[in-house]
PDB file of C-alpha atoms in Angstrom:
ATOM      1  CA  MET A   1       0.000   0.000   0.000  1.00  0.00           C
ATOM      2  CA  HIS A   2       1.032   3.586  -0.482  1.00  0.00           C
ATOM      3  CA  PHE A   3      -0.255   7.120  -0.058  1.00  0.00           C
ATOM      4  CA  SER A   4      -0.287   9.642  -2.878  1.00  0.00           C
ATOM      5  CA  LEU A   5      -0.030  13.298  -1.794  1.00  0.00           C
ATOM      6  CA  TYR A   6      -1.085  15.950  -4.325  1.00  0.00           C
ATOM      7  CA  LYS A   7      -2.605  19.390  -4.866  1.00  0.00           C
ATOM      8  CA  ASP A   8      -6.120  19.541  -6.293  1.00  0.00           C
ATOM      9  CA  PRO A   9      -7.256  22.129  -8.898  1.00  0.00           C
ATOM     10  CA  ALA A  10      -8.293  24.519  -6.086  1.00  0.00           C
ATOM     11  CA  GLY A  11      -4.734  24.427  -4.679  1.00  0.00           C
ATOM     12  CA  HIS A  12      -5.573  22.325  -1.620  1.00  0.00           C
ATOM     13  CA  TRP A  13      -3.473  19.379  -0.474  1.00  0.00           C
ATOM     14  CA  ARG A  14      -5.129  15.945  -0.577  1.00  0.00           C
ATOM     15  CA  TRP A  15      -4.116  12.312  -0.193  1.00  0.00           C
ATOM     16  CA  THR A  16      -5.240   9.000  -1.665  1.00  0.00           C
ATOM     17  CA  LEU A  17      -4.415   5.567  -0.268  1.00  0.00           C
ATOM     18  CA  TYR A  18      -3.765   2.834  -2.837  1.00  0.00           C
ATOM     19  CA  ALA A  19      -3.740  -0.930  -2.288  1.00  0.00           C
ATOM     20  CA  VAL A  20      -0.902  -3.140  -3.489  1.00  0.00           C
ATOM     21  CA  ASN A  21      -2.810  -3.683  -6.753  1.00  0.00           C
ATOM     22  CA  ASN A  22      -2.935   0.131  -7.265  1.00  0.00           C
ATOM     23  CA  ARG A  23      -6.670   0.389  -6.605  1.00  0.00           C
ATOM     24  CA  LYS A  24      -7.880   3.373  -4.595  1.00  0.00           C
ATOM     25  CA  ILE A  25      -9.112   2.319  -1.177  1.00  0.00           C
ATOM     26  CA  ALA A  26      -9.369   5.661   0.700  1.00  0.00           C
ATOM     27  CA  ASN A  27      -8.968   9.394   0.215  1.00  0.00           C
ATOM     28  CA  SER A  28      -8.764  12.515   2.332  1.00  0.00           C
ATOM     29  CA  GLY A  29     -12.362  13.532   1.699  1.00  0.00           C
ATOM     30  CA  GLU A  30     -11.350  17.169   2.133  1.00  0.00           C
ATOM     31  CA  GLY A  31      -8.595  19.503   1.031  1.00  0.00           C
ATOM     32  CA  TYR A  32      -5.999  21.040   3.346  1.00  0.00           C
ATOM     33  CA  TRP A  33      -4.485  24.511   2.943  1.00  0.00           C
ATOM     34  CA  ASN A  34      -1.188  23.361   4.457  1.00  0.00           C
ATOM     35  CA  LYS A  35       0.845  20.361   3.358  1.00  0.00           C
ATOM     36  CA  THR A  36       1.737  19.771   7.021  1.00  0.00           C
ATOM     37  CA  ASP A  37      -1.949  19.392   7.925  1.00  0.00           C
ATOM     38  CA  CYS A  38      -2.409  16.886   5.112  1.00  0.00           C
ATOM     39  CA  LEU A  39       0.593  14.866   6.301  1.00  0.00           C
ATOM     40  CA  ALA A  40      -0.835  14.926   9.843  1.00  0.00           C
ATOM     41  CA  ALA A  41      -4.101  13.468   8.488  1.00  0.00           C
ATOM     42  CA  ILE A  42      -2.138  10.693   6.772  1.00  0.00           C
ATOM     43  CA  ASN A  43      -0.451   9.902  10.085  1.00  0.00           C
ATOM     44  CA  LEU A  44      -3.849   9.724  11.801  1.00  0.00           C
ATOM     45  CA  VAL A  45      -4.957   7.106   9.275  1.00  0.00           C
ATOM     46  CA  LYS A  46      -1.703   5.183   9.686  1.00  0.00           C
ATOM     47  CA  GLY A  47      -2.104   5.177  13.468  1.00  0.00           C
ATOM     48  CA  SER A  48      -5.749   4.125  13.535  1.00  0.00           C
ATOM     49  CA  GLY A  49      -5.046   0.418  13.091  1.00  0.00           C
ATOM     50  CA  SER A  50      -6.332  -0.380  16.569  1.00  0.00           C
ATOM     51  CA  ALA A  51      -9.563   1.643  16.213  1.00  0.00           C
ATOM     52  CA  PRO A  52     -12.694  -0.432  16.852  1.00  0.00           C
ATOM     53  CA  VAL A  53     -15.090  -1.273  14.020  1.00  0.00           C
ATOM     54  CA  TYR A  54     -18.809  -0.855  14.681  1.00  0.00           C
ATOM     55  CA  GLU A  55     -21.541  -2.377  12.548  1.00  0.00           C
ATOM     56  CA  ARG A  56     -24.620  -0.217  11.988  1.00  0.00           C
TER      57      ARG A  56
END
């Protein structure tokens, strides 16, 4: 898996997470003015491996 960090047409930073087979499996859902904020969001996703999963 890997993250792709990029600027969208509005100039905001965004990320997309790709699986090993290069299929998109997640994205930022919002743009960030600062690259640092976008990288912090990526780190939140990386660190959420122990988060519980709830079925609705």
